[in-house]
mmCIF file of C-alpha atoms and ligand atoms in Angstrom:
data_model
loop_
_atom_site.group_PDB
_atom_site.id
_atom_site.type_symbol
_atom_site.label_atom_id
_atom_site.label_comp_id
_atom_site.label_asym_id
_atom_site.label_seq_id
_atom_site.Cartn_x
_atom_site.Cartn_y
_atom_site.Cartn_z
ATOM 1 C CA MET I 449 36.117 121.297 86.333
ATOM 2 C CA SER I 450 38.999 119.250 84.656
ATOM 3 C CA SER I 451 41.038 116.975 86.972
ATOM 4 C CA PHE I 452 44.114 119.344 86.493
ATOM 5 C CA ASP I 453 42.026 122.422 87.747
ATOM 6 C CA GLN I 454 40.900 120.594 90.831
ATOM 7 C CA ILE I 455 44.534 120.166 91.385
ATOM 8 C CA VAL I 456 45.044 123.386 91.218
ATOM 9 C CA GLU I 457 42.401 124.630 93.449
ATOM 10 C CA LEU I 458 43.562 121.889 96.245
ATOM 11 C CA ILE I 459 46.780 123.851 96.461
ATOM 12 C CA ALA I 460 45.524 127.079 95.469
ATOM 13 C CA ASP I 461 47.062 129.025 98.612
ATOM 14 C CA ASP I 462 50.465 127.229 98.211
ATOM 15 C CA LEU I 463 50.441 128.234 94.534
ATOM 16 C CA SER I 464 49.554 132.272 95.053
ATOM 17 C CA ALA I 465 52.386 132.203 97.586
ATOM 18 C CA ILE I 466 54.671 130.372 94.949
ATOM 19 C CA GLU I 467 53.761 132.988 92.166
ATOM 20 C CA VAL I 468 54.794 136.078 95.002
ATOM 21 C CA LYS I 469 58.468 134.222 95.584
ATOM 22 C CA LEU I 470 58.801 134.234 92.092
ATOM 23 C CA THR I 471 58.258 137.687 91.300
ATOM 24 C CA GLU I 472 60.256 138.977 94.693
ATOM 25 C CA HIS I 473 63.234 136.901 94.035
ATOM 26 C CA THR I 474 63.633 137.774 90.519
ATOM 27 C CA ALA I 475 63.030 141.590 90.758
ATOM 28 C CA SER I 476 65.939 143.685 89.442
ATOM 29 C CA GLU I 477 66.893 147.246 90.243
ATOM 30 C CA TYR I 478 67.200 147.717 86.226
ATOM 31 C CA SER I 479 63.675 148.248 85.029
ATOM 32 C CA PHE I 480 64.693 146.809 81.323
ATOM 33 C CA VAL I 481 65.958 143.536 83.314
ATOM 34 C CA ASP I 482 63.019 143.647 85.362
ATOM 35 C CA MET I 483 60.839 143.727 82.281
ATOM 36 C CA ALA I 484 62.625 141.045 80.128
ATOM 37 C CA VAL I 485 62.691 138.499 83.268
ATOM 38 C CA GLN I 486 59.093 138.890 84.163
ATOM 39 C CA HIS I 487 58.219 138.508 80.688
ATOM 40 C CA VAL I 488 59.226 134.757 80.836
ATOM 41 C CA VAL I 489 58.540 134.401 84.678
ATOM 42 C CA GLU I 490 54.953 135.818 84.282
ATOM 43 C CA GLY I 491 54.236 133.998 81.314
ATOM 44 C CA GLY I 492 51.697 131.364 81.937
ATOM 45 C CA GLY I 493 53.281 128.349 82.395
ATOM 46 C CA LYS I 494 51.297 125.410 84.451
ATOM 47 C CA ARG I 495 53.471 125.288 87.155
ATOM 48 C CA LEU I 496 53.759 121.744 87.253
ATOM 49 C CA ARG I 497 57.212 121.516 88.578
ATOM 50 C CA PRO I 498 55.827 123.997 91.724
ATOM 51 C CA ILE I 499 52.594 121.521 91.928
ATOM 52 C CA LEU I 500 55.080 118.408 92.274
ATOM 53 C CA VAL I 501 57.158 120.039 94.934
ATOM 54 C CA VAL I 502 53.859 120.776 97.050
ATOM 55 C CA LEU I 503 52.223 117.698 96.331
ATOM 56 C CA SER I 504 55.113 115.467 97.185
ATOM 57 C CA ALA I 505 55.723 117.361 100.485
ATOM 58 C CA LYS I 506 52.446 117.062 101.500
ATOM 59 C CA VAL I 507 51.881 112.941 100.531
ATOM 60 C CA CYS I 508 54.960 112.887 102.573
ATOM 61 C CA GLY I 509 53.177 114.895 105.559
ATOM 62 C CA TYR I 510 54.539 118.150 105.195
ATOM 63 C CA LEU I 511 52.517 120.984 106.479
ATOM 64 C CA THR I 512 52.677 124.130 103.963
ATOM 65 C CA ASP I 513 50.202 126.253 105.760
ATOM 66 C CA ASN I 514 51.956 129.009 107.350
ATOM 67 C CA SER I 515 49.467 130.074 109.952
ATOM 68 C CA ARG I 516 48.610 126.559 111.219
ATOM 69 C CA LEU I 517 52.193 125.594 111.719
ATOM 70 C CA SER I 518 52.847 128.811 113.338
ATOM 71 C CA GLU I 519 50.181 128.163 115.838
ATOM 72 C CA SER I 520 50.782 124.511 116.508
ATOM 73 C CA ILE I 521 54.525 123.906 116.109
ATOM 74 C CA GLY I 522 56.112 127.137 115.809
ATOM 75 C CA ARG I 523 58.859 129.195 114.379
ATOM 76 C CA ARG I 524 61.166 126.672 112.965
ATOM 77 C CA VAL I 525 58.493 125.070 111.145
ATOM 78 C CA VAL I 526 57.190 127.976 109.801
ATOM 79 C CA ASP I 527 60.400 128.626 108.117
ATOM 80 C CA GLN I 528 60.040 125.287 106.625
ATOM 81 C CA GLY I 529 56.812 126.000 105.555
ATOM 82 C CA ASN I 530 58.033 128.740 103.373
ATOM 83 C CA ASP I 531 60.865 126.140 102.317
ATOM 84 C CA ALA I 532 58.338 124.268 100.285
ATOM 85 C CA HIS I 533 57.300 127.803 98.500
ATOM 86 C CA THR I 534 61.320 128.600 97.841
ATOM 87 C CA LEU I 535 62.092 125.496 96.208
ATOM 88 C CA ALA I 536 58.930 125.327 94.211
ATOM 89 C CA ALA I 537 60.042 128.911 92.825
ATOM 90 C CA VAL I 538 63.495 127.405 92.546
ATOM 91 C CA VAL I 539 62.433 124.618 90.422
ATOM 92 C CA GLU I 540 60.189 126.777 88.245
ATOM 93 C CA LEU I 541 62.875 129.299 87.899
ATOM 94 C CA ILE I 542 65.353 126.489 86.832
ATOM 95 C CA HIS I 543 62.811 125.270 84.386
ATOM 96 C CA VAL I 544 62.170 128.758 82.857
ATOM 97 C CA ALA I 545 65.934 129.501 82.679
ATOM 98 C CA SER I 546 66.213 126.260 81.090
ATOM 99 C CA LEU I 547 63.351 126.999 78.181
ATOM 100 C CA VAL I 548 64.694 130.530 77.351
ATOM 101 C CA HIS I 549 68.349 129.073 76.616
ATOM 102 C CA ASP I 550 65.893 126.143 74.553
ATOM 103 C CA ASP I 551 64.130 128.729 72.919
ATOM 104 C CA VAL I 552 67.886 130.570 71.795
ATOM 105 C CA LEU I 553 69.123 126.810 70.657
ATOM 106 C CA ASP I 554 65.607 125.906 68.701
ATOM 107 C CA GLU I 555 65.287 129.425 67.256
ATOM 108 C CA ALA I 556 61.493 129.426 68.458
ATOM 109 C CA ALA I 557 59.598 132.327 68.288
ATOM 110 C CA ILE I 558 56.773 131.982 70.317
ATOM 111 C CA ARG I 559 56.474 130.324 74.185
ATOM 112 C CA ARG I 560 53.632 130.088 76.158
ATOM 113 C CA GLY I 561 51.788 132.690 74.259
ATOM 114 C CA ARG I 562 54.191 134.945 74.123
ATOM 115 C CA GLU I 563 57.025 135.912 72.019
ATOM 116 C CA THR I 564 60.219 134.051 73.147
ATOM 117 C CA LEU I 565 62.914 136.819 74.647
ATOM 118 C CA GLN I 566 65.580 136.104 71.319
ATOM 119 C CA THR I 567 62.718 137.467 69.127
ATOM 120 C CA LYS I 568 61.549 140.417 70.883
ATOM 121 C CA TRP I 569 65.060 141.497 72.424
ATOM 122 C CA GLY I 570 67.952 139.024 70.425
ATOM 123 C CA ASN I 571 70.011 136.317 71.736
ATOM 124 C CA LYS I 572 72.111 138.139 73.536
ATOM 125 C CA VAL I 573 69.248 139.472 75.956
ATOM 126 C CA ALA I 574 67.920 136.085 75.760
ATOM 127 C CA VAL I 575 71.204 134.134 76.823
ATOM 128 C CA LEU I 576 71.657 136.493 79.664
ATOM 129 C CA VAL I 577 68.354 136.372 81.032
ATOM 130 C CA GLY I 578 68.637 132.685 81.246
ATOM 131 C CA ASP I 579 72.013 133.421 83.597
ATOM 132 C CA TYR I 580 70.508 135.946 85.517
ATOM 133 C CA LEU I 581 67.552 133.524 86.370
ATOM 134 C CA HIS I 582 70.461 131.025 87.404
ATOM 135 C CA ALA I 583 71.671 133.473 89.855
ATOM 136 C CA ARG I 584 69.172 134.031 91.490
ATOM 137 C CA VAL I 585 68.475 130.346 92.138
ATOM 138 C CA LEU I 586 71.999 130.341 93.495
ATOM 139 C CA SER I 587 71.001 133.114 95.634
ATOM 140 C CA MET I 588 67.808 131.644 96.808
ATOM 141 C CA LEU I 589 69.667 128.371 97.594
ATOM 142 C CA VAL I 590 72.683 129.511 99.297
ATOM 143 C CA SER I 591 70.172 130.852 102.126
ATOM 144 C CA ARG I 592 69.242 127.435 103.328
ATOM 145 C CA ARG I 593 70.443 125.189 106.031
ATOM 146 C CA ALA I 594 74.119 123.823 105.519
ATOM 147 C CA ASP I 595 72.494 120.182 105.548
ATOM 148 C CA ASP I 596 69.959 120.558 103.196
ATOM 149 C CA PRO I 597 70.424 118.175 100.166
ATOM 150 C CA ALA I 598 68.509 120.949 97.809
ATOM 151 C CA MET I 599 71.954 121.985 96.508
ATOM 152 C CA ALA I 600 73.501 118.705 95.504
ATOM 153 C CA ILE I 601 70.113 117.686 93.885
ATOM 154 C CA LEU I 602 69.728 120.454 91.921
ATOM 155 C CA ALA I 603 73.459 120.714 90.869
ATOM 156 C CA ASP I 604 73.406 117.251 89.564
ATOM 157 C CA THR I 605 69.661 118.040 87.862
ATOM 158 C CA THR I 606 70.716 120.853 86.018
ATOM 159 C CA GLN I 607 74.154 119.116 85.120
ATOM 160 C CA ALA I 608 72.118 116.514 83.607
ATOM 161 C CA MET I 609 69.856 118.762 82.060
ATOM 162 C CA CYS I 610 72.548 120.460 80.272
ATOM 163 C CA GLU I 611 74.273 116.781 79.113
ATOM 164 C CA GLY I 612 70.543 116.035 78.131
ATOM 165 C CA GLU I 613 70.469 119.079 75.346
ATOM 166 C CA VAL I 614 74.015 118.921 74.548
ATOM 167 C CA ILE I 615 73.708 115.249 73.385
ATOM 168 C CA HIS I 616 70.225 115.819 71.990
ATOM 169 C CA ALA I 617 71.802 118.681 69.711
ATOM 170 C CA TYR I 618 75.029 116.743 69.109
ATOM 171 C CA LYS I 619 72.905 113.532 67.673
ATOM 172 C CA SER I 620 70.440 116.070 65.921
ATOM 173 C CA GLY I 621 72.180 114.770 62.725
ATOM 174 C CA ASP I 622 71.848 111.252 63.177
ATOM 175 C CA PHE I 623 69.006 109.859 61.517
ATOM 176 C CA ASP I 624 69.878 106.205 63.491
ATOM 177 C CA ILE I 625 69.397 107.516 66.890
ATOM 178 C CA SER I 626 67.722 104.650 68.960
ATOM 179 C CA GLU I 627 64.688 104.770 70.592
ATOM 180 C CA ALA I 628 66.735 103.719 73.876
ATOM 181 C CA GLU I 629 69.073 106.514 73.271
ATOM 182 C CA TYR I 630 66.390 109.317 72.634
ATOM 183 C CA LEU I 631 64.544 108.058 76.057
ATOM 184 C CA LYS I 632 67.793 107.981 78.113
ATOM 185 C CA ILE I 633 68.303 111.833 76.535
ATOM 186 C CA ILE I 634 64.670 112.925 77.358
ATOM 187 C CA SER I 635 65.066 111.146 81.021
ATOM 188 C CA PHE I 636 68.372 113.837 81.554
ATOM 189 C CA LYS I 637 66.697 116.910 79.812
ATOM 190 C CA THR I 638 63.397 116.783 81.032
ATOM 191 C CA GLY I 639 62.872 113.802 83.412
ATOM 192 C CA LYS I 640 65.161 114.855 85.877
ATOM 193 C CA LEU I 641 63.918 118.266 87.000
ATOM 194 C CA ILE I 642 60.204 116.769 87.221
ATOM 195 C CA ALA I 643 61.946 113.742 89.413
ATOM 196 C CA ALA I 644 63.730 116.384 91.501
ATOM 197 C CA SER I 645 60.665 118.546 92.180
ATOM 198 C CA CYS I 646 58.916 115.288 93.660
ATOM 199 C CA THR I 647 62.402 114.300 95.665
ATOM 200 C CA LEU I 648 62.384 117.783 96.979
ATOM 201 C CA GLY I 649 59.115 117.674 98.045
ATOM 202 C CA ALA I 650 59.570 114.342 99.673
ATOM 203 C CA HIS I 651 62.774 115.215 101.393
ATOM 204 C CA LEU I 652 60.900 118.066 103.191
ATOM 205 C CA GLY I 653 58.073 115.775 104.364
ATOM 206 C CA ASN I 654 59.700 112.514 105.563
ATOM 207 C CA PRO I 655 63.275 113.099 104.795
ATOM 208 C CA THR I 656 64.509 109.507 106.811
ATOM 209 C CA ASP I 657 62.177 107.393 105.248
ATOM 210 C CA THR I 658 64.080 106.905 102.114
ATOM 211 C CA GLN I 659 61.518 104.571 100.515
ATOM 212 C CA GLN I 660 59.140 107.696 100.307
ATOM 213 C CA VAL I 661 61.526 109.783 98.844
ATOM 214 C CA GLU I 662 62.766 106.916 95.987
ATOM 215 C CA ALA I 663 59.074 106.308 95.271
ATOM 216 C CA LEU I 664 58.349 110.255 94.274
ATOM 217 C CA THR I 665 61.606 110.418 92.753
ATOM 218 C CA ILE I 666 60.962 107.494 90.536
ATOM 219 C CA TYR I 667 57.344 108.437 89.962
ATOM 220 C CA GLY I 668 58.570 112.134 88.913
ATOM 221 C CA GLN I 669 61.318 110.143 86.665
ATOM 222 C CA HIS I 670 58.190 108.246 84.703
ATOM 223 C CA ILE I 671 56.123 111.586 84.226
ATOM 224 C CA GLY I 672 59.100 113.119 83.031
ATOM 225 C CA THR I 673 59.554 110.945 80.412
ATOM 226 C CA ALA I 674 55.585 110.752 79.716
ATOM 227 C CA PHE I 675 55.445 114.630 79.699
ATOM 228 C CA GLN I 676 58.665 114.619 77.088
ATOM 229 C CA ILE I 677 57.053 112.222 74.663
ATOM 230 C CA VAL I 678 53.779 113.876 74.636
ATOM 231 C CA ASP I 679 55.580 117.547 74.229
ATOM 232 C CA ASP I 680 56.767 115.461 71.052
ATOM 233 C CA VAL I 681 53.649 114.373 69.730
ATOM 234 C CA LEU I 682 51.807 117.901 70.363
ATOM 235 C CA ASP I 683 54.365 119.449 68.174
ATOM 236 C CA PHE I 684 52.964 117.342 65.526
ATOM 237 C CA THR I 685 49.366 117.123 66.356
ATOM 238 C CA GLU I 686 48.501 120.208 68.474
ATOM 239 C CA ASP I 687 46.647 123.210 67.923
ATOM 240 C CA ALA I 688 49.752 126.404 67.709
ATOM 241 C CA ASP I 689 47.332 128.589 69.501
ATOM 242 C CA LYS I 690 46.478 126.364 71.990
ATOM 243 C CA LEU I 691 49.566 125.307 72.554
ATOM 244 C CA GLY I 692 51.245 128.611 73.152
ATOM 245 C CA LYS I 693 54.284 128.005 70.794
ATOM 246 C CA ASN I 694 54.287 127.263 66.976
ATOM 247 C CA THR I 695 53.935 123.467 65.894
ATOM 248 C CA PHE I 696 55.827 121.736 63.664
ATOM 249 C CA GLY I 697 59.038 123.232 65.102
ATOM 250 C CA ASP I 698 60.831 120.120 66.034
ATOM 251 C CA LEU I 699 60.399 119.016 62.152
ATOM 252 C CA ARG I 700 61.238 122.454 60.718
ATOM 253 C CA GLU I 701 64.611 121.985 62.796
ATOM 254 C CA GLY I 702 65.522 118.483 61.535
ATOM 255 C CA LYS I 703 65.100 117.302 64.957
ATOM 256 C CA LEU I 704 64.534 113.590 65.548
ATOM 257 C CA THR I 705 61.637 113.130 68.528
ATOM 258 C CA PHE I 706 59.845 110.383 69.858
ATOM 259 C CA PRO I 707 57.299 109.787 67.224
ATOM 260 C CA ILE I 708 59.823 110.176 64.200
ATOM 261 C CA ILE I 709 61.927 107.309 65.730
ATOM 262 C CA TYR I 710 59.226 105.303 66.288
ATOM 263 C CA ALA I 711 57.888 105.879 62.527
ATOM 264 C CA ARG I 712 61.200 105.190 60.951
ATOM 265 C CA THR I 713 61.109 101.782 62.375
ATOM 266 C CA VAL I 714 57.570 100.970 61.116
ATOM 267 C CA CYS I 715 57.788 102.594 57.643
ATOM 268 C CA ASP I 716 59.302 100.681 54.573
ATOM 269 C CA ASP I 717 62.514 101.660 52.985
ATOM 270 C CA ASP I 718 61.309 104.546 50.375
ATOM 271 C CA GLU I 719 59.324 105.966 53.372
ATOM 272 C CA LYS I 720 62.256 106.216 55.782
ATOM 273 C CA GLN I 721 64.554 107.564 52.650
ATOM 274 C CA MET I 722 61.834 110.259 52.243
ATOM 275 C CA LEU I 723 61.417 110.523 55.907
ATOM 276 C CA GLU I 724 65.351 111.366 56.061
ATOM 277 C CA LYS I 725 64.823 114.012 53.299
ATOM 278 C CA VAL I 726 61.966 115.590 54.734
ATOM 279 C CA LEU I 727 64.011 116.291 57.943
ATOM 280 C CA ASN I 728 66.585 118.222 55.970
ATOM 281 C CA PRO I 729 65.529 122.175 56.839
ATOM 282 C CA ASN I 730 66.118 122.576 53.263
ATOM 283 C CA THR I 731 62.967 120.713 52.014
ATOM 284 C CA ASP I 732 59.851 122.422 51.290
ATOM 285 C CA GLU I 733 58.339 122.838 55.028
ATOM 286 C CA ALA I 734 54.557 122.104 53.301
ATOM 287 C CA GLU I 735 55.776 119.231 51.602
ATOM 288 C CA ALA I 736 57.810 118.321 54.902
ATOM 289 C CA ILE I 737 54.395 118.267 56.715
ATOM 290 C CA THR I 738 52.268 116.703 54.443
ATOM 291 C CA PHE I 739 54.274 113.685 53.907
ATOM 292 C CA VAL I 740 54.614 113.228 58.072
ATOM 293 C CA GLU I 741 51.039 113.742 58.528
ATOM 294 C CA ALA I 742 50.487 110.775 55.966
ATOM 295 C CA LEU I 743 52.507 108.867 57.200
ATOM 296 C CA PHE I 744 51.849 109.050 60.811
ATOM 297 C CA GLN I 745 48.316 108.410 59.982
ATOM 298 C CA ARG I 746 49.329 105.382 57.963
ATOM 299 C CA TYR I 747 51.266 103.702 60.616
ATOM 300 C CA GLY I 748 49.002 105.212 64.011
ATOM 301 C CA VAL I 749 51.826 107.116 65.177
ATOM 302 C CA GLU I 750 49.809 109.450 67.264
ATOM 303 C CA ALA I 751 48.070 106.255 69.095
ATOM 304 C CA HIS I 752 51.007 104.513 69.442
ATOM 305 C CA CYS I 753 53.180 107.388 71.276
ATOM 306 C CA LEU I 754 50.460 107.914 73.520
ATOM 307 C CA LYS I 755 50.076 104.175 74.655
ATOM 308 C CA VAL I 756 53.910 104.616 75.627
ATOM 309 C CA ALA I 757 53.308 107.743 77.387
ATOM 310 C CA GLN I 758 50.608 106.131 79.010
ATOM 311 C CA ASP I 759 52.850 103.055 80.087
ATOM 312 C CA TYR I 760 55.057 105.486 81.746
ATOM 313 C CA ALA I 761 52.314 107.244 83.494
ATOM 314 C CA ASP I 762 51.095 103.773 84.843
ATOM 315 C CA ARG I 763 54.418 103.129 86.034
ATOM 316 C CA ALA I 764 54.580 106.774 87.849
ATOM 317 C CA LYS I 765 51.223 105.701 89.423
ATOM 318 C CA ALA I 766 52.557 102.180 90.205
ATOM 319 C CA ALA I 767 55.464 103.733 92.349
ATOM 320 C CA LEU I 768 53.138 105.411 94.597
ATOM 321 C CA THR I 769 51.303 102.318 95.547
ATOM 322 C CA ASP I 770 52.882 102.429 99.228
ATOM 323 C CA LEU I 771 52.166 105.937 100.099
ATOM 324 C CA PRO I 772 48.984 106.792 102.127
ATOM 325 C CA GLU I 773 45.806 107.284 100.298
ATOM 326 C CA ILE I 774 45.363 111.052 101.158
ATOM 327 C CA PRO I 775 44.628 113.875 98.469
ATOM 328 C CA PRO I 776 47.642 114.586 97.864
ATOM 329 C CA ARG I 777 48.359 111.057 96.259
ATOM 330 C CA ILE I 778 45.249 110.935 94.510
ATOM 331 C CA ALA I 779 46.238 114.210 92.875
ATOM 332 C CA LEU I 780 49.438 113.056 92.146
ATOM 333 C CA GLU I 781 48.190 110.069 90.580
ATOM 334 C CA GLN I 782 45.525 112.427 88.228
ATOM 335 C CA LEU I 783 48.381 114.142 87.161
ATOM 336 C CA ALA I 784 49.918 111.493 85.977
ATOM 337 C CA ASP I 785 47.340 110.651 83.834
ATOM 338 C CA TYR I 786 46.820 114.471 82.847
ATOM 339 C CA VAL I 787 50.275 114.601 81.532
ATOM 340 C CA VAL I 788 49.127 111.954 78.796
ATOM 341 C CA SER I 789 45.896 113.544 78.283
ATOM 342 C CA ARG I 790 46.725 117.105 78.061
ATOM 343 C CA GLU I 791 46.264 119.444 75.108
ATOM 344 C CA SER I 792 48.602 122.178 75.865
HETATM 345 C C1 FPP M 1999 62.898 121.605 76.215
HETATM 346 O O1 FPP M 1999 62.832 120.670 75.171
HETATM 347 C C2 FPP M 1999 64.068 122.040 77.165
HETATM 348 C C3 FPP M 1999 64.308 121.165 77.818
HETATM 349 C C4 FPP M 1999 63.240 120.330 78.772
HETATM 350 C C5 FPP M 1999 65.808 121.491 78.516
HETATM 351 C C6 FPP M 1999 66.528 122.353 78.423
HETATM 352 C C7 FPP M 1999 67.759 122.172 78.941
HETATM 353 C C8 FPP M 1999 68.477 123.281 78.805
HETATM 354 C C9 FPP M 1999 69.038 124.289 77.607
HETATM 355 C C10 FPP M 1999 70.079 123.043 79.088
HETATM 356 C C11 FPP M 1999 70.518 124.137 79.807
HETATM 357 C C12 FPP M 1999 70.186 123.890 81.291
HETATM 358 C C13 FPP M 1999 69.575 125.188 82.027
HETATM 359 C C14 FPP M 1999 68.629 124.719 83.606
HETATM 360 C C15 FPP M 1999 69.797 126.348 81.575
HETATM 361 P P1 FPP M 1999 62.105 120.976 73.739
HETATM 362 O O2 FPP M 1999 62.868 121.624 72.949
HETATM 363 O O3 FPP M 1999 61.832 119.246 73.541
HETATM 364 O O4 FPP M 1999 60.548 121.241 74.248
HETATM 365 P P2 FPP M 1999 59.865 122.610 73.650
HETATM 366 O O5 FPP M 1999 58.766 122.344 72.731
HETATM 367 O O6 FPP M 1999 58.735 123.023 74.952
HETATM 368 O O7 FPP M 1999 60.629 123.778 73.320
HETATM 369 MG MG1 MG M 2000 62.219 123.557 72.249
#
């Protein structure tokens, strides 16, 4: 069994409860809305962010097993037990909503092995289903305690995700974007929600220990960066079926991502000129792919990017040093490595 499957098994009951919440909280009385929403909500993602909420909560001493809690501690904590699952569902819904909109921006045809919403029903439906999911998120959050930090954390997070995506789109024609600029963009568009998943879990477990909350937030930021770098690499290297989405999508879009930004810094002037040319969406696709694959091979681009991603994963693991060495912490450490070694 892979380490990821072991982690899933460790928290299988929590993940089942979260699936129920996802379906219940997104149901609509209109059967078309329900179908379109479930098409993306049930669409076979890894549930990385819910896993992070649950593990971060558990490593900070939070019990998510409702029946045990109801016997030992009483009703108030039972409600908190549901809280972990609700927050896990909330972050997944924000993620799904962002992907629905991202696929409109990227004109992507396939996601999680299924047709994207705009392919199936057009841009209007896709944009509105993303908005609908956000409305559900707001409704799930307003039912919570007034002093709960989740609302503020998630408001800041979604703002940062939007800023990251806007700047990435704005800079899409800028061939000279620096690695530092790009790393900041991905820390916003991807890192913030992954970090927030960890922060929210930590708050549930031990809200008064700011060091624990901080450690898990830093962990999340680093695996978020590692995750996006690997996402960028897989777009060039992985099999489309395994990935559940079309490959070379970034190249086709002329989107500058980590491997291209690195390749540009190591190749010679002629290659740099050619790279700029193949990133133009008007260039023949087969020609662009052949050139980029040979360039990546020549300069060891994949290995370099995976090494950078592993460095971030190692920094993430190092942030956990002061947390108790219990199974959820081991699982978080394994998850950091999985983010780099994953093939989809
Ligand atoms: C995938 O990036 C997209 C994101 C990580 C963030 C998307 C954020 C927005 C659309 C901003 C709006 C936010 C909300 C909450 C509605 P990618 O295109 O690099 O990855 P991919 O290959 O999986 O598509
Ligand atoms: Mg995309």
